[in-house]
Amino acid sequence: MTLLALEVRLPVEAGLFSEAKLQHDLLAIANKYLAFVVSFLVIASFWIGHWRKFSFIRRADGRLVWLNIAFLMAVCCVPFVSSVLQEHGNLRTAVILYAGVVVAVALLSAVLWVYALRAGLVDPQITDFQKLRGLLPPLFTAAVFALSIAISFYDADLAKYFWLLLIPIFLLSIGREPARGQD
């Protein structure tokens, strides 16, 4: 997640900066701040979900390890596609590339969880609420970003605004679990 900050840079120019020039340049890269915040929150929500899933996984096998590696590899692509979005966010291709990577991360998260459940790798005391909480947020995230790809063919900026639908999912992902027996 911290690697995302490396992509937020001021333009490199020779000469001295004045207060006015620095203020202008800081405002001129507002799209980079926004891409950083969006990417940071997307990765944070995946990290919270991943941490929560693995708090219920009691053992692992080779398939789970490889699914986890694939998930982590996809997450590692987010800083690159975030930098493309920062530089070319007004272009449909940048939006599609970014959204496509997030869809891949989300689907890998969901597949990892389904596999762990079906393979009996999770705590047998897990509740139905906890099972769904591991599955629904990544599926909803994948759906939002997949739909944004379709929207980008109409309007790339509108596609990015569509991502705001993830705010409730992020807030739910950091919420509390119901007490045992209340799911």
CSV table of C-alpha atoms in Angstrom, one decimal:
chain,number,residue,atom,x,y,z
A,1,MET,CA,0.0,0.0,0.0
A,2,THR,CA,2.8,2.4,0.8
A,3,LEU,CA,4.2,1.9,-2.7
A,4,LEU,CA,1.2,3.8,-4.0
A,5,ALA,CA,2.7,7.0,-2.6
A,6,LEU,CA,5.8,6.7,-4.7
A,7,GLU,CA,3.6,7.5,-7.8
A,8,VAL,CA,2.4,10.8,-6.4
A,9,ARG,CA,5.1,13.2,-7.6
A,10,LEU,CA,5.4,16.8,-8.7
A,11,PRO,CA,6.5,17.5,-12.2
A,12,VAL,CA,10.3,17.6,-12.6
A,13,GLU,CA,11.4,21.0,-13.8
A,14,ALA,CA,14.7,22.9,-13.8
A,15,GLY,CA,14.9,26.1,-11.8
A,16,LEU,CA,13.7,27.3,-8.5
A,17,PHE,CA,10.2,27.0,-7.3
A,18,SER,CA,8.2,30.0,-6.1
A,19,GLU,CA,5.4,29.7,-3.6
A,20,ALA,CA,2.9,30.4,-6.4
A,21,LYS,CA,4.5,27.7,-8.7
A,22,LEU,CA,4.6,25.1,-5.9
A,23,GLN,CA,0.9,25.8,-5.0
A,24,HIS,CA,-0.1,25.6,-8.6
A,25,ASP,CA,1.8,22.3,-9.1
A,26,LEU,CA,0.3,20.8,-5.9
A,27,LEU,CA,-3.2,21.6,-7.1
A,28,ALA,CA,-2.4,20.4,-10.7
A,29,ILE,CA,-1.8,16.9,-9.5
A,30,ALA,CA,-5.1,16.5,-7.6
A,31,ASN,CA,-6.0,13.6,-9.8
A,32,LYS,CA,-2.9,11.8,-8.4
A,33,TYR,CA,-4.1,12.4,-4.9
A,34,LEU,CA,-7.5,11.0,-5.8
A,35,ALA,CA,-6.1,7.9,-7.5
A,36,PHE,CA,-3.9,7.3,-4.5
A,37,VAL,CA,-6.8,7.5,-2.0
A,38,VAL,CA,-9.0,5.3,-4.1
A,39,SER,CA,-6.3,2.7,-4.5
A,40,PHE,CA,-5.3,2.8,-0.9
A,41,LEU,CA,-8.9,2.3,0.2
A,42,VAL,CA,-9.4,-0.6,-2.3
A,43,ILE,CA,-6.2,-2.3,-1.1
A,44,ALA,CA,-7.1,-1.6,2.6
A,45,SER,CA,-10.5,-3.2,2.1
A,46,PHE,CA,-9.0,-6.3,0.5
A,47,TRP,CA,-6.4,-6.5,3.3
A,48,ILE,CA,-9.1,-6.3,6.0
A,49,GLY,CA,-11.0,-9.0,4.2
A,50,HIS,CA,-7.9,-11.2,3.7
A,51,TRP,CA,-6.9,-10.8,7.3
A,52,ARG,CA,-10.5,-11.7,8.4
A,53,LYS,CA,-10.5,-14.8,6.1
A,54,PHE,CA,-7.2,-16.1,7.4
A,55,SER,CA,-8.3,-15.6,11.0
A,56,PHE,CA,-10.8,-18.4,10.2
A,57,ILE,CA,-8.6,-20.6,8.1
A,58,ARG,CA,-7.1,-23.3,10.4
A,59,ARG,CA,-4.9,-25.1,7.9
A,60,ALA,CA,-3.6,-24.8,4.4
A,61,ASP,CA,-2.9,-27.0,1.4
A,62,GLY,CA,-1.0,-26.5,-1.8
A,63,ARG,CA,-4.0,-25.2,-3.7
A,64,LEU,CA,-4.8,-22.6,-1.0
A,65,VAL,CA,-1.2,-21.4,-1.0
A,66,TRP,CA,-1.2,-21.0,-4.8
A,67,LEU,CA,-4.5,-19.2,-4.7
A,68,ASN,CA,-3.1,-16.9,-2.1
A,69,ILE,CA,0.0,-16.3,-4.2
A,70,ALA,CA,-2.2,-15.5,-7.2
A,71,PHE,CA,-4.2,-13.1,-5.1
A,72,LEU,CA,-1.1,-11.3,-3.8
A,73,MET,CA,0.4,-11.1,-7.3
A,74,ALA,CA,-2.8,-9.4,-8.5
A,75,VAL,CA,-2.7,-7.0,-5.5
A,76,CYS,CA,0.9,-6.2,-6.5
A,77,CYS,CA,-0.4,-4.9,-9.8
A,78,VAL,CA,-2.5,-2.2,-8.2
A,79,PRO,CA,0.3,0.4,-7.8
A,80,PHE,CA,1.2,0.1,-11.5
A,81,VAL,CA,-2.4,0.5,-12.7
A,82,SER,CA,-2.9,3.2,-10.2
A,83,SER,CA,0.0,5.1,-11.7
A,84,VAL,CA,-1.6,4.6,-15.2
A,85,LEU,CA,-4.9,5.9,-13.8
A,86,GLN,CA,-3.1,8.9,-12.2
A,87,GLU,CA,-1.5,9.9,-15.5
A,88,HIS,CA,-4.3,9.0,-17.9
A,89,GLY,CA,-7.5,8.8,-15.8
A,90,ASN,CA,-9.5,10.7,-18.4
A,91,LEU,CA,-8.9,7.9,-20.9
A,92,ARG,CA,-11.1,4.8,-21.2
A,93,THR,CA,-8.2,2.4,-21.5
A,94,ALA,CA,-6.7,3.5,-18.1
A,95,VAL,CA,-10.1,3.1,-16.4
A,96,ILE,CA,-10.6,-0.3,-18.0
A,97,LEU,CA,-7.0,-1.4,-17.0
A,98,TYR,CA,-7.5,-0.3,-13.4
A,99,ALA,CA,-11.0,-1.8,-13.1
A,100,GLY,CA,-9.9,-5.0,-14.7
A,101,VAL,CA,-7.1,-5.5,-12.2
A,102,VAL,CA,-9.5,-4.8,-9.3
A,103,VAL,CA,-12.0,-7.3,-10.7
A,104,ALA,CA,-9.2,-9.9,-10.8
A,105,VAL,CA,-8.1,-9.2,-7.2
A,106,ALA,CA,-11.7,-9.3,-6.0
A,107,LEU,CA,-12.5,-12.6,-7.8
A,108,LEU,CA,-9.3,-14.2,-6.6
A,109,SER,CA,-10.3,-13.2,-3.0
A,110,ALA,CA,-13.7,-14.8,-3.5
A,111,VAL,CA,-12.3,-18.0,-5.1
A,112,LEU,CA,-9.7,-18.3,-2.3
A,113,TRP,CA,-12.5,-18.1,0.3
A,114,VAL,CA,-14.8,-20.5,-1.5
A,115,TYR,CA,-12.0,-23.0,-1.9
A,116,ALA,CA,-11.0,-22.8,1.8
A,117,LEU,CA,-14.7,-23.3,2.8
A,118,ARG,CA,-15.3,-26.3,0.5
A,119,ALA,CA,-11.9,-27.9,1.3
A,120,GLY,CA,-12.7,-27.8,5.0
A,121,LEU,CA,-9.8,-25.6,5.8
A,122,VAL,CA,-11.7,-23.2,8.0
A,123,ASP,CA,-12.8,-23.3,11.7
A,124,PRO,CA,-15.8,-25.6,11.9
A,125,GLN,CA,-17.4,-23.1,14.3
A,126,ILE,CA,-17.6,-20.4,11.6
A,127,THR,CA,-21.1,-18.8,11.3
A,128,ASP,CA,-23.1,-18.3,8.2
A,129,PHE,CA,-22.6,-14.5,8.7
A,130,GLN,CA,-18.9,-14.9,8.7
A,131,LYS,CA,-19.0,-17.1,5.6
A,132,LEU,CA,-21.0,-14.5,3.7
A,133,ARG,CA,-18.9,-11.7,5.0
A,134,GLY,CA,-15.9,-13.4,3.4
A,135,LEU,CA,-17.6,-13.8,0.1
A,136,LEU,CA,-20.1,-10.9,-0.5
A,137,PRO,CA,-17.7,-7.9,-0.3
A,138,PRO,CA,-15.3,-9.1,-2.9
A,139,LEU,CA,-18.1,-10.2,-5.2
A,140,PHE,CA,-19.8,-6.8,-4.8
A,141,THR,CA,-16.5,-5.1,-5.5
A,142,ALA,CA,-15.9,-7.2,-8.6
A,143,ALA,CA,-19.5,-6.3,-9.8
A,144,VAL,CA,-19.0,-2.6,-9.3
A,145,PHE,CA,-15.7,-2.5,-11.1
A,146,ALA,CA,-16.9,-4.8,-13.9
A,147,LEU,CA,-20.0,-2.6,-14.5
A,148,SER,CA,-17.6,0.5,-14.5
A,149,ILE,CA,-15.8,-1.1,-17.4
A,150,ALA,CA,-19.1,-1.1,-19.4
A,151,ILE,CA,-19.9,2.5,-18.2
A,152,SER,CA,-16.4,3.6,-19.4
A,153,PHE,CA,-17.5,3.0,-23.0
A,154,TYR,CA,-20.0,5.7,-22.4
A,155,ASP,CA,-18.0,8.0,-20.1
A,156,ALA,CA,-14.7,7.3,-18.4
A,157,ASP,CA,-15.3,9.9,-15.7
A,158,LEU,CA,-18.7,8.5,-14.9
A,159,ALA,CA,-17.2,5.0,-14.6
A,160,LYS,CA,-14.8,6.3,-11.9
A,161,TYR,CA,-17.7,8.0,-10.0
A,162,PHE,CA,-19.5,4.6,-10.1
A,163,TRP,CA,-16.7,3.3,-7.8
A,164,LEU,CA,-18.1,5.4,-5.0
A,165,LEU,CA,-20.6,2.6,-4.5
A,166,LEU,CA,-17.8,0.8,-2.7
A,167,ILE,CA,-17.9,3.2,0.2
A,168,PRO,CA,-20.7,1.3,2.0
A,169,ILE,CA,-18.8,-2.0,1.4
A,170,PHE,CA,-15.6,-0.5,2.9
A,171,LEU,CA,-17.5,0.7,5.9
A,172,LEU,CA,-19.2,-2.7,6.4
A,173,SER,CA,-15.9,-4.5,6.0
A,174,ILE,CA,-14.5,-2.6,9.0
A,175,GLY,CA,-17.7,-3.1,11.0
A,176,ARG,CA,-18.1,-5.3,14.0
A,177,GLU,CA,-19.3,-8.9,13.9
A,178,PRO,CA,-22.5,-9.9,15.7
A,179,ALA,CA,-22.2,-11.7,19.0
A,180,ARG,CA,-22.1,-15.5,18.7
A,181,GLY,CA,-25.6,-16.9,18.1
A,182,GLN,CA,-27.0,-13.7,16.6
A,183,ASP,CA,-26.3,-14.2,12.9
